[in-house]
Coordinates of C-alpha atoms and ligand atoms in Angstrom, one line a residue:
M1 CA 65.5 12.0 55.8
Q2 CA 62.5 9.9 57.0
I3 CA 62.6 6.2 57.6
C4 CA 59.5 4.0 57.5
T5 CA 59.2 0.3 57.9
S6 CA 55.5 -0.2 57.0
A7 CA 53.1 0.8 54.3
E8 CA 51.0 2.5 56.9
Q9 CA 53.9 4.7 58.0
Y10 CA 54.7 5.4 54.4
Y11 CA 51.1 6.5 53.7
N12 CA 51.3 8.9 56.7
I13 CA 54.4 10.5 55.1
L14 CA 52.8 10.5 51.6
R15 CA 49.8 12.5 53.0
L16 CA 52.2 15.3 53.8
F17 CA 53.7 15.5 50.3
P18 CA 53.0 18.8 48.6
E19 CA 49.9 18.9 46.3
E20 CA 52.0 18.8 43.1
Y21 CA 54.5 16.0 43.6
T22 CA 56.3 13.5 41.5
I23 CA 57.7 10.5 43.3
G24 CA 61.0 9.1 42.0
F25 CA 61.5 5.6 43.3
V26 CA 64.9 3.8 43.7
P27 CA 64.4 0.2 44.7
T28 CA 67.4 -1.4 46.3
M29 CA 68.5 -4.4 48.4
G30 CA 70.7 -2.1 50.5
A31 CA 74.5 -2.4 50.8
L32 CA 74.5 0.9 49.0
H33 CA 77.4 2.1 46.9
Q34 CA 78.0 5.0 44.6
G35 CA 76.0 3.2 41.8
H36 CA 72.9 3.5 44.0
I37 CA 73.8 7.0 44.9
S38 CA 73.9 7.9 41.2
L39 CA 70.3 6.6 40.9
V40 CA 69.2 8.7 43.8
K41 CA 70.8 11.8 42.3
E42 CA 69.1 11.1 39.0
A43 CA 65.8 10.7 40.8
K44 CA 66.4 13.9 42.7
Q45 CA 66.9 15.8 39.5
K46 CA 63.8 14.5 37.9
C47 CA 61.3 14.3 40.8
N48 CA 60.5 16.5 43.8
K49 CA 60.0 13.5 46.1
V50 CA 62.4 10.6 46.3
V51 CA 61.8 7.2 47.9
V52 CA 64.5 4.6 48.3
S53 CA 63.5 1.1 49.4
I54 CA 65.9 -1.2 51.2
F55 CA 64.7 -4.7 51.2
V56 CA 66.6 -8.0 50.6
N57 CA 64.0 -9.8 48.7
P58 CA 64.1 -13.6 49.6
T59 CA 61.9 -14.6 46.6
Q60 CA 64.6 -13.6 44.0
F61 CA 67.3 -15.8 45.5
N62 CA 67.4 -19.3 44.1
N63 CA 70.4 -20.1 46.3
K64 CA 70.0 -20.1 50.1
Q65 CA 73.7 -19.5 50.7
D66 CA 73.6 -16.4 48.4
L67 CA 70.6 -15.0 50.4
A68 CA 72.3 -15.7 53.7
S69 CA 75.6 -14.0 52.7
Y70 CA 74.0 -11.0 51.0
P71 CA 75.4 -8.0 52.8
R72 CA 72.9 -6.2 55.1
T73 CA 74.2 -2.8 56.2
L74 CA 71.1 -0.7 57.0
E75 CA 72.8 1.7 59.4
E76 CA 75.6 2.5 56.9
D77 CA 73.0 2.7 54.1
C78 CA 71.1 5.4 56.1
K79 CA 74.3 7.2 56.8
L80 CA 75.1 7.3 53.1
L81 CA 71.7 8.6 52.2
S82 CA 71.8 11.2 54.9
E83 CA 73.7 13.4 52.4
F84 CA 70.3 14.0 50.7
E85 CA 68.1 16.4 52.6
D86 CA 64.6 15.4 51.7
I87 CA 64.5 11.6 51.1
T88 CA 62.2 8.8 52.3
I89 CA 63.6 5.4 53.1
F90 CA 61.3 2.5 53.0
A91 CA 62.9 -0.5 54.8
P92 CA 60.1 -3.1 55.4
N93 CA 60.5 -6.6 56.9
V94 CA 59.5 -9.7 55.0
D95 CA 56.0 -9.9 56.5
E96 CA 55.2 -6.4 55.4
I97 CA 56.0 -7.2 51.8
Y98 CA 54.6 -10.7 51.8
P99 CA 51.7 -10.9 54.3
E100 CA 50.5 -14.1 52.5
I101 CA 52.6 -16.7 50.8
T102 CA 51.2 -16.5 47.3
I103 CA 53.7 -16.8 44.5
S104 CA 52.3 -15.5 41.2
Q105 CA 53.9 -16.9 38.1
Y106 CA 54.7 -14.2 35.5
D107 CA 55.0 -14.7 31.8
M108 CA 58.0 -12.6 30.7
D109 CA 57.4 -13.2 27.0
G110 CA 60.7 -14.9 26.5
L111 CA 62.9 -12.1 28.1
D112 CA 64.0 -14.6 30.8
K113 CA 64.9 -17.4 28.3
N114 CA 68.6 -16.6 28.2
G115 CA 71.2 -15.0 30.4
E116 CA 70.3 -15.0 34.1
G117 CA 67.0 -16.7 33.5
P118 CA 68.0 -20.4 33.1
R119 CA 70.9 -20.0 35.5
R120 CA 68.9 -18.6 38.4
P121 CA 65.5 -20.3 38.1
G122 CA 62.8 -18.2 39.7
H123 CA 65.0 -15.2 40.1
F124 CA 63.2 -12.9 37.7
N125 CA 59.8 -14.1 38.9
G126 CA 60.9 -13.0 42.4
V127 CA 62.1 -9.6 41.1
V128 CA 58.9 -8.9 39.2
Q129 CA 56.9 -10.0 42.3
V130 CA 58.7 -7.6 44.7
V131 CA 58.9 -4.7 42.2
S132 CA 55.2 -4.9 41.5
R133 CA 54.5 -5.1 45.3
L134 CA 56.8 -2.1 45.9
F135 CA 55.2 -0.1 43.0
D136 CA 51.7 -0.8 44.6
I137 CA 52.9 0.6 48.0
I138 CA 55.1 3.5 46.9
K139 CA 53.0 4.6 43.9
P140 CA 55.9 6.3 42.1
H141 CA 55.7 8.3 38.9
M142 CA 59.2 7.3 37.9
A143 CA 61.4 4.4 38.9
F144 CA 65.2 4.2 38.4
F145 CA 67.2 1.1 37.6
G146 CA 70.9 0.6 36.8
E147 CA 72.0 -0.7 33.4
K148 CA 74.4 -3.1 35.1
D149 CA 71.4 -5.4 35.5
F150 CA 70.6 -5.2 31.9
Q151 CA 68.2 -8.2 31.7
Q152 CA 66.4 -7.1 34.9
L153 CA 66.0 -3.6 33.4
A154 CA 64.6 -5.0 30.2
I155 CA 62.2 -7.3 32.1
I156 CA 61.0 -4.6 34.5
T157 CA 60.4 -2.2 31.6
H158 CA 58.4 -4.8 29.7
M159 CA 56.5 -6.1 32.7
S160 CA 55.7 -2.7 34.1
K161 CA 54.1 -1.8 30.8
K162 CA 52.3 -5.2 30.5
M163 CA 50.9 -4.9 34.0
G164 CA 49.6 -1.4 33.3
Y165 CA 51.7 0.6 35.7
P166 CA 51.8 4.3 34.7
I167 CA 55.4 4.5 35.8
Q168 CA 58.3 5.8 33.7
I169 CA 61.1 3.3 34.0
T170 CA 64.3 5.2 33.8
P171 CA 67.6 3.4 32.9
C172 CA 70.8 4.8 34.5
P173 CA 74.3 4.1 33.3
T174 CA 76.5 1.5 35.2
V175 CA 78.9 3.2 37.6
R176 CA 82.4 1.8 37.7
E177 CA 85.3 1.8 40.1
S178 CA 88.3 3.7 38.7
D179 CA 89.8 0.3 37.5
G180 CA 86.6 -0.4 35.5
L181 CA 84.9 -2.9 37.8
A182 CA 81.1 -2.4 37.8
M183 CA 80.0 -1.3 41.2
S184 CA 78.0 -4.0 43.0
S185 CA 77.0 -4.8 46.5
R186 CA 78.6 -8.2 45.9
N187 CA 82.1 -6.6 45.4
K188 CA 82.3 -6.4 49.2
L189 CA 82.4 -10.2 49.3
L190 CA 85.5 -10.5 47.1
T191 CA 88.9 -11.4 48.7
S192 CA 91.7 -8.8 48.0
E193 CA 93.2 -11.1 45.4
Q194 CA 89.8 -11.5 43.6
R195 CA 89.2 -7.8 43.9
E196 CA 92.5 -7.2 42.1
I197 CA 91.7 -9.5 39.3
A198 CA 88.0 -8.6 38.9
P199 CA 88.5 -5.6 36.6
K200 CA 89.7 -8.0 34.0
I201 CA 86.1 -8.7 33.3
Y202 CA 85.3 -5.2 32.0
K203 CA 88.7 -5.1 30.3
A204 CA 87.7 -8.2 28.2
L205 CA 84.3 -6.6 27.5
S206 CA 85.9 -3.4 26.4
L207 CA 88.3 -5.3 24.1
A208 CA 85.3 -7.2 22.7
K209 CA 83.7 -3.8 21.9
Y210 CA 87.0 -2.7 20.2
L211 CA 87.1 -6.0 18.2
Y212 CA 83.4 -5.6 17.2
D213 CA 84.1 -2.0 16.0
T214 CA 87.1 -3.0 14.0
E215 CA 86.5 -6.6 12.9
A216 CA 82.7 -7.2 12.8
P217 CA 80.7 -8.1 10.8
E218 CA 83.1 -9.5 8.2
A219 CA 85.9 -11.1 10.1
I220 CA 84.2 -12.4 13.2
T221 CA 80.8 -13.9 14.1
P222 CA 78.9 -13.3 17.4
K223 CA 79.8 -16.8 18.5
L224 CA 83.5 -16.4 17.8
L225 CA 83.6 -13.1 19.6
A226 CA 81.7 -14.5 22.6
D227 CA 84.1 -17.5 22.7
W228 CA 87.1 -15.1 22.6
V229 CA 85.8 -13.2 25.6
V230 CA 85.3 -16.5 27.5
E231 CA 89.0 -17.4 26.7
Q232 CA 90.3 -14.0 27.9
I233 CA 88.5 -14.1 31.2
N234 CA 89.1 -17.8 31.9
K235 CA 92.9 -17.2 31.5
E236 CA 92.7 -15.5 34.9
K237 CA 93.2 -18.0 37.6
L238 CA 90.5 -16.6 40.0
L239 CA 87.8 -16.1 37.4
E240 CA 85.5 -18.5 35.8
V241 CA 82.9 -17.5 33.1
E242 CA 79.4 -18.8 33.6
Y243 CA 78.2 -17.3 30.4
I244 CA 79.0 -14.7 27.8
E245 CA 76.1 -14.0 25.5
I246 CA 75.8 -11.6 22.6
V247 CA 72.1 -10.7 22.4
N248 CA 69.6 -8.6 20.6
A249 CA 69.2 -5.8 23.1
S250 CA 65.4 -5.6 22.6
S251 CA 64.4 -9.3 22.6
L252 CA 67.4 -10.7 24.5
E253 CA 67.6 -13.5 21.9
I254 CA 71.2 -14.8 21.4
L255 CA 72.5 -13.5 18.1
N256 CA 73.7 -15.8 15.3
N257 CA 74.3 -13.0 12.8
W258 CA 75.2 -9.4 13.4
S259 CA 72.5 -8.3 11.0
D260 CA 69.7 -9.9 13.1
A261 CA 69.6 -6.9 15.5
E262 CA 69.7 -3.2 15.4
H263 CA 70.9 -2.9 19.0
I264 CA 73.4 -5.4 20.4
Q265 CA 74.5 -6.1 23.9
L266 CA 77.2 -8.4 25.3
C267 CA 76.3 -9.8 28.7
A268 CA 78.5 -11.6 31.1
A269 CA 78.3 -13.6 34.3
V270 CA 81.6 -14.6 35.9
F271 CA 82.4 -16.4 39.1
A272 CA 85.1 -15.3 41.5
H273 CA 84.1 -18.2 43.6
P274 CA 81.7 -18.2 45.4
V275 CA 80.9 -14.6 44.4
R276 CA 79.1 -14.2 41.1
L277 CA 79.6 -10.9 39.2
I278 CA 77.6 -9.7 36.2
D279 CA 78.4 -7.0 33.7
N280 CA 77.5 -6.0 30.1
I281 CA 78.6 -3.7 27.4
K282 CA 76.7 -2.2 24.4
L283 CA 78.3 -3.3 21.1
K284 CA 75.8 -1.5 18.9
Ligands
PAF301 O1 68.5 -4.8 41.5 C1 68.1 -5.0 42.7 O2 68.8 -4.5 43.7 C2 66.9 -5.8 43.0 O3 66.8 -6.8 42.1 C3 65.6 -5.0 43.1 C4 65.3 -4.3 41.8 C5 65.8 -4.0 44.2 C6 64.5 -5.9 43.5 O4 64.7 -6.6 44.7

């Protein structure tokens, strides 16, 4: 395992890579869990060199408190990654990533119109900014992203193509705790009571999938199904839905009719105050 904190150090390591190499890149903000480890395993299977970045990107936080409370556990992260023999960790500081304060504005062609977009203004702009900066430094052949951040994955896939990166964006399935809660660095911030109740989110999403399979399209509209999920989750005292959206999985447009999309995803953001959890499930 090698750790570098600057692009220069990384290029010195890159020079030593074998002649025929493919770089698999796993960008993270640290506080690693088994969800991240599954991305690393996938990268290891597909590429002979794997780089994991650990960088809490300030430009994607629209809330100062959220940025301040985001868990930072570099030592534990390195320990967790030490199970992999040949791995490069890129853990830069803010000045290394943003030597100048220039904020480019990206047009995401409407993919940021719903879901997280309007609720976290500037978030996806910050994500695209940091991912493109990391792509420029790391120069990967493949990059691995979790499906838990469904909208992020769609935006990065689209923007990477649009910006001309010759990088294969590889989606990896959401990894869940045994009770169904999607693994997330933010789970560490839940109180024990919140942690106990949080799996109800995925339970409601799974029941929605069951209802979709058995009742849609005749007996229930996308709006009715979304409202039903809101009701199920809001029944729980410690949970409060921010949104439940049933979207066309390609355009991320909110669906009015089931027949408007070939692939359909139900996306959720729920508060266990002040922690905000997101999850999603494929309906079709
Ligand atoms: O998903 C994340 O952890 C972050 O949004 C990412 C892709 C590492 C960019 O900071």
